[in-house]
Amino acid sequence: MSYKKYYILWGCFLMCRLAGAQQVHVWGRVTDRSTGEPLVEAVVFAKGSTQIHAATDEGGMYEFSLKQGSYTLVSSYLGFDQKEITFRADRDTIVDFELEMNTTLKEVEILARARDRNITDVQMGREELSATEIRRMPALMGEVDVLKAIRLLPGVQTASEGGSGFSVRGGSPDQNLILIDNTTVYNASHLLGFFSVFNSDVLGGVSLYKGDLPLKHGGRLASLLDVQTRNERPERLQGTGGVGLIASRLMVEAPLGEKTSWMIGGRRSYADLFLKLSNREALRKSSVYFYDLNAKVTHRLTDSDRLELNGYYGIDHFGATMGEFRYGNGAASLSWGHVFSETLYAAASLHLASYDYGLESKLDNAKARWDSGIRDWSLRSDFTQPIGDRWNLNYGASVSLYRFQPGVITMEDYGDLQKEASTAMEYSLYLSNEQKLSERLTLKYGLRGSLFQNVGKATVPRYDENREIVDTAVYAAGQVYHTSPAVEPRAGLVWKLTEHSSIKMNYAHNVQFIQLANNSASGSPLDIWFSAGPNIRPQHVDLYSAGYFRNLQNHTWETSVEIYYKNLTHVIDFAEHATLLMNPDLEGEVRTGTGRACGVEWMLRRNTGRLTGFLNYTLSRSVRTIPEINGGKTYPAPYDRPHALNLAVNCELSKQWNIAATWVYATGNPTTYPSGRFEINGEYFPIYSGRNEYRLPDYHRLDLSLSFIPRPRSARRRRQSEWNLSIYNAYGKKNPWMITYDQNADSGLPYAEMLYLFGIVPSITYNFRF
């Protein structure tokens, strides 16, 4: 080789080394200055650049690469003041941020995520609402409701008028995993569904994942609703509350020393107090109320260790002289987070979730009580480990113990008649990675493995082809008698076309081991949870989705279009006229088959400015094919609603006045109508159409609200008040809740009658902060 060629090659090598040296690695941690606690999903970005940004992980860590030069990094987090740090990036550098809580009296909403996150984030089907956005929406009877807010999002439908259940992309309500501080909520309703169990004063934020669940969560086919309570450490005693027409609420929080803080919040309705004023004795002896309590204690052990204790408890009670009915949820968790290093964060947690209900008859000679419920205990560990600025690993494991109690009947003269309780265990492991291949292309992929085991004591029937019991098997306590393994791969990518647009694609396989026994679209607190087993296989879904995302006017406007296709196997439905309540042979009513769902979702959203809100439209179909139902013919799923249009607008007229409006439209729910009749001895009996062959009338509703914040008497006064006037169903649309059929006593002809729940419902609420 000539010396000339040698020098050329050596020069190229030096240029490559110098080019590599121009890239430096910057990382650090974002914490609360007063407590030292990590701030999760705080944003760090380079001032003047839309490309250099990162969000902190569960340990408050961030990282990215920079070219050599001078930079000003900015960190922001909801409820905290922004902070800027200027430095010279000549080599790998650690830049830590300590943020101070915003102390102004007016509620301030700081953008807690990068403005182009919807473009760069590889996660698809995720919708987020802040606590401020939810509180600004019009409310039924003055009670701000998380579940009513998320039903305004694309792909999400209400299960029924007045109900708390919701359907995501054609799925049933029990296919949604609902968490509060990472603990399962099995029934998220108060007052039979008119309100949700989530107190708006304790909310920190809400995230909805439509099918593409984070790999650390599983067990449901359709979605994950992740509700987090407040996580800020107060500097002094402070609180919020409100007094409405149907309920009042209060939240108080304060520090306890330098390392500990606490928060407690509660609500109570008082319709039963007004019944005491009635001139009718039966009403005076009646009671209708709900209450709930939230509590949280956080303690910083060291700069790297943090403990958190969360709790929720809620009860609904309906009482009369002839009997009473009550139901309630409980949720508790203890978690420990530890930062091992700048590149490794771990969390371990213990969770307890429960739901139970009871019916009691007080009639003479018929005194009885029915109790049912579900409990689960879970232990999990999760790790986050970024490797350089190209890899971000998440992995962990969990184990859960389920206890299903279908029912215990207690009769005064006969003692307890108990339907056998059942027990199950679920084990899971997961590993996921988000890999940045280039500035434009990012991949995410991973695998979740689950093992679901049915455990004795149990008596299990064996069925023939006609679902008749031909034999039973008896298993001893603690004996594993059935095992269902499952593998759930998930993958996705984002291809950044420009600074303001991207394309995303995603695949997810989800498995569900437990489900609700329910044969009505409206749902009920009396629905029974039961598990997969020897006679019922776990439900599976394959979800394929793709989307185009584009932001306008410097990310002021967000636009997107997403398409999806879902293929379901072993999907569950129930036989015609199935008996589910107090049925000792519930599994005999189950029918399984296949299902399909597909749709297109359009979204236009404005996040900043005095006028904010969104407009979305969903075109979708959801069908099922089950051999024993509808003669084996394909029929619409119970929550198949082809057209849905949602509009939410919020306008800040001034610092004192704010108006908001929401309008919703959706195709009516599928239903089964009588299509004929036959006569026996002068009495007519209906002949019903095919399953879900008809539809209820289309649903639409307009809600309005007006808020007024009086001027404080003094700039130093910390107390702040607000008056809110809301009108639910402003133009009085009579949306059907139920259609019943009867026979005219004189003519003998059948007739239909529509029942609706709400006309125009005005309400006024007084809110306060101190």
Short mmCIF file of N, CA and C in Angstrom, two decimals, residues 12-71:
data_model
loop_
_atom_site.label_atom_id
_atom_site.label_comp_id
_atom_site.label_asym_id
_atom_site.label_seq_id
_atom_site.Cartn_x
_atom_site.Cartn_y
_atom_site.Cartn_z
N CYS A 12 -9.37 9.30 7.22
CA CYS A 12 -10.79 8.94 7.31
C CYS A 12 -11.12 8.40 8.69
N PHE A 13 -10.17 7.59 9.21
CA PHE A 13 -10.40 7.03 10.55
C PHE A 13 -10.49 8.12 11.60
N LEU A 14 -9.58 9.11 11.53
CA LEU A 14 -9.61 10.22 12.49
C LEU A 14 -10.89 11.04 12.36
N MET A 15 -11.37 11.27 11.12
CA MET A 15 -12.60 12.03 10.92
C MET A 15 -13.79 11.30 11.53
N CYS A 16 -13.83 9.96 11.38
CA CYS A 16 -14.92 9.20 11.98
C CYS A 16 -14.88 9.29 13.49
N ARG A 17 -13.67 9.21 14.05
CA ARG A 17 -13.54 9.32 15.51
C ARG A 17 -13.98 10.68 15.99
N LEU A 18 -13.55 11.74 15.23
CA LEU A 18 -13.94 13.09 15.62
C LEU A 18 -15.44 13.29 15.50
N ALA A 19 -16.03 12.69 14.45
CA ALA A 19 -17.47 12.82 14.28
C ALA A 19 -18.20 12.15 15.43
N GLY A 20 -17.69 10.99 15.85
CA GLY A 20 -18.31 10.33 16.98
C GLY A 20 -18.13 11.12 18.25
N ALA A 21 -16.97 11.79 18.37
CA ALA A 21 -16.71 12.56 19.58
C ALA A 21 -17.61 13.77 19.70
N GLN A 22 -18.16 14.22 18.60
CA GLN A 22 -19.04 15.39 18.64
C GLN A 22 -20.38 15.08 19.31
N GLN A 23 -20.68 13.80 19.48
CA GLN A 23 -21.92 13.42 20.17
C GLN A 23 -21.58 13.12 21.63
N VAL A 24 -22.25 13.80 22.55
CA VAL A 24 -22.05 13.55 23.98
C VAL A 24 -23.35 13.08 24.60
N HIS A 25 -23.21 12.34 25.67
CA HIS A 25 -24.36 11.74 26.36
C HIS A 25 -24.69 12.59 27.58
N VAL A 26 -25.96 13.04 27.66
CA VAL A 26 -26.43 13.87 28.78
C VAL A 26 -27.55 13.12 29.49
N TRP A 27 -27.45 13.00 30.80
CA TRP A 27 -28.51 12.36 31.56
C TRP A 27 -28.61 13.04 32.92
N GLY A 28 -29.67 12.69 33.64
CA GLY A 28 -29.86 13.29 34.95
C GLY A 28 -31.18 12.86 35.56
N ARG A 29 -31.50 13.50 36.65
CA ARG A 29 -32.70 13.16 37.42
C ARG A 29 -33.47 14.43 37.75
N VAL A 30 -34.80 14.34 37.69
CA VAL A 30 -35.67 15.46 38.03
C VAL A 30 -36.40 15.12 39.32
N THR A 31 -36.26 15.96 40.33
CA THR A 31 -36.84 15.68 41.65
C THR A 31 -37.59 16.89 42.18
N ASP A 32 -38.43 16.62 43.18
CA ASP A 32 -39.09 17.68 43.95
C ASP A 32 -38.06 18.24 44.94
N ARG A 33 -37.80 19.54 44.85
CA ARG A 33 -36.74 20.13 45.68
C ARG A 33 -37.03 19.98 47.17
N SER A 34 -38.32 20.06 47.56
CA SER A 34 -38.65 20.04 48.98
C SER A 34 -38.59 18.64 49.57
N THR A 35 -38.73 17.61 48.74
CA THR A 35 -38.78 16.24 49.26
C THR A 35 -37.69 15.34 48.72
N GLY A 36 -37.11 15.70 47.59
CA GLY A 36 -36.15 14.83 46.94
C GLY A 36 -36.76 13.68 46.18
N GLU A 37 -38.12 13.62 46.12
CA GLU A 37 -38.80 12.53 45.44
C GLU A 37 -38.72 12.71 43.93
N PRO A 38 -38.57 11.61 43.17
CA PRO A 38 -38.50 11.73 41.70
C PRO A 38 -39.84 12.17 41.12
N LEU A 39 -39.78 12.95 40.06
CA LEU A 39 -40.98 13.40 39.34
C LEU A 39 -41.09 12.58 38.06
N VAL A 40 -42.13 11.77 37.98
CA VAL A 40 -42.33 10.84 36.87
C VAL A 40 -43.01 11.56 35.71
N GLU A 41 -42.48 11.35 34.49
CA GLU A 41 -42.97 11.97 33.26
C GLU A 41 -42.83 13.49 33.28
N ALA A 42 -41.85 13.99 34.01
CA ALA A 42 -41.46 15.38 33.83
C ALA A 42 -40.77 15.50 32.46
N VAL A 43 -40.81 16.69 31.89
CA VAL A 43 -40.25 16.89 30.55
C VAL A 43 -38.95 17.68 30.66
N VAL A 44 -37.92 17.24 29.94
CA VAL A 44 -36.66 17.96 29.82
C VAL A 44 -36.41 18.18 28.33
N PHE A 45 -36.15 19.43 27.94
CA PHE A 45 -35.91 19.71 26.53
C PHE A 45 -34.89 20.83 26.38
N ALA A 46 -34.27 20.86 25.20
CA ALA A 46 -33.30 21.91 24.89
C ALA A 46 -34.04 23.13 24.37
N LYS A 47 -33.80 24.25 24.97
CA LYS A 47 -34.48 25.48 24.60
C LYS A 47 -34.14 25.86 23.16
N GLY A 48 -35.16 26.14 22.38
CA GLY A 48 -34.97 26.52 20.99
C GLY A 48 -34.93 25.36 20.02
N SER A 49 -35.11 24.12 20.53
CA SER A 49 -35.08 22.94 19.66
C SER A 49 -36.34 22.12 19.90
N THR A 50 -36.93 21.60 18.82
CA THR A 50 -38.10 20.72 18.94
C THR A 50 -37.71 19.25 18.85
N GLN A 51 -36.41 18.97 18.59
CA GLN A 51 -35.95 17.60 18.42
C GLN A 51 -35.36 17.02 19.68
N ILE A 52 -34.80 17.86 20.55
CA ILE A 52 -34.09 17.37 21.73
C ILE A 52 -35.01 17.46 22.93
N HIS A 53 -35.58 16.33 23.34
CA HIS A 53 -36.45 16.31 24.51
C HIS A 53 -36.56 14.88 25.01
N ALA A 54 -36.98 14.76 26.27
CA ALA A 54 -37.16 13.44 26.88
C ALA A 54 -38.11 13.59 28.05
N ALA A 55 -38.78 12.48 28.38
CA ALA A 55 -39.64 12.43 29.56
C ALA A 55 -38.99 11.50 30.59
N THR A 56 -39.11 11.84 31.86
CA THR A 56 -38.48 11.04 32.91
C THR A 56 -39.23 9.74 33.13
N ASP A 57 -38.48 8.71 33.58
CA ASP A 57 -39.09 7.41 33.86
C ASP A 57 -39.57 7.37 35.31
N GLU A 58 -39.88 6.16 35.79
CA GLU A 58 -40.44 6.02 37.13
C GLU A 58 -39.44 6.40 38.22
N GLY A 59 -38.17 6.46 37.89
CA GLY A 59 -37.18 6.91 38.86
C GLY A 59 -36.82 8.37 38.71
N GLY A 60 -37.53 9.09 37.83
CA GLY A 60 -37.24 10.50 37.59
C GLY A 60 -36.05 10.72 36.66
N MET A 61 -35.57 9.65 35.98
CA MET A 61 -34.38 9.74 35.14
C MET A 61 -34.74 10.08 33.70
N TYR A 62 -33.86 10.84 33.04
CA TYR A 62 -33.98 11.14 31.62
C TYR A 62 -32.60 11.01 30.99
N GLU A 63 -32.55 10.94 29.66
CA GLU A 63 -31.27 10.95 28.95
C GLU A 63 -31.50 11.19 27.48
N PHE A 64 -30.51 11.78 26.84
CA PHE A 64 -30.48 11.93 25.38
C PHE A 64 -29.06 12.29 24.96
N SER A 65 -28.83 12.31 23.66
CA SER A 65 -27.52 12.65 23.11
C SER A 65 -27.57 14.03 22.47
N LEU A 66 -26.44 14.77 22.58
CA LEU A 66 -26.32 16.12 22.01
C LEU A 66 -25.01 16.22 21.23
N LYS A 67 -25.02 17.10 20.26
CA LYS A 67 -23.76 17.48 19.64
C LYS A 67 -23.04 18.44 20.58
N GLN A 68 -21.70 18.46 20.48
CA GLN A 68 -20.94 19.35 21.35
C GLN A 68 -21.34 20.80 21.12
N GLY A 69 -21.46 21.54 22.23
CA GLY A 69 -21.84 22.94 22.12
C GLY A 69 -22.47 23.43 23.42
N SER A 70 -22.99 24.64 23.40
CA SER A 70 -23.64 25.24 24.56
C SER A 70 -25.15 25.06 24.45
N TYR A 71 -25.77 24.72 25.58
CA TYR A 71 -27.21 24.45 25.58
C TYR A 71 -27.85 25.03 26.84
#
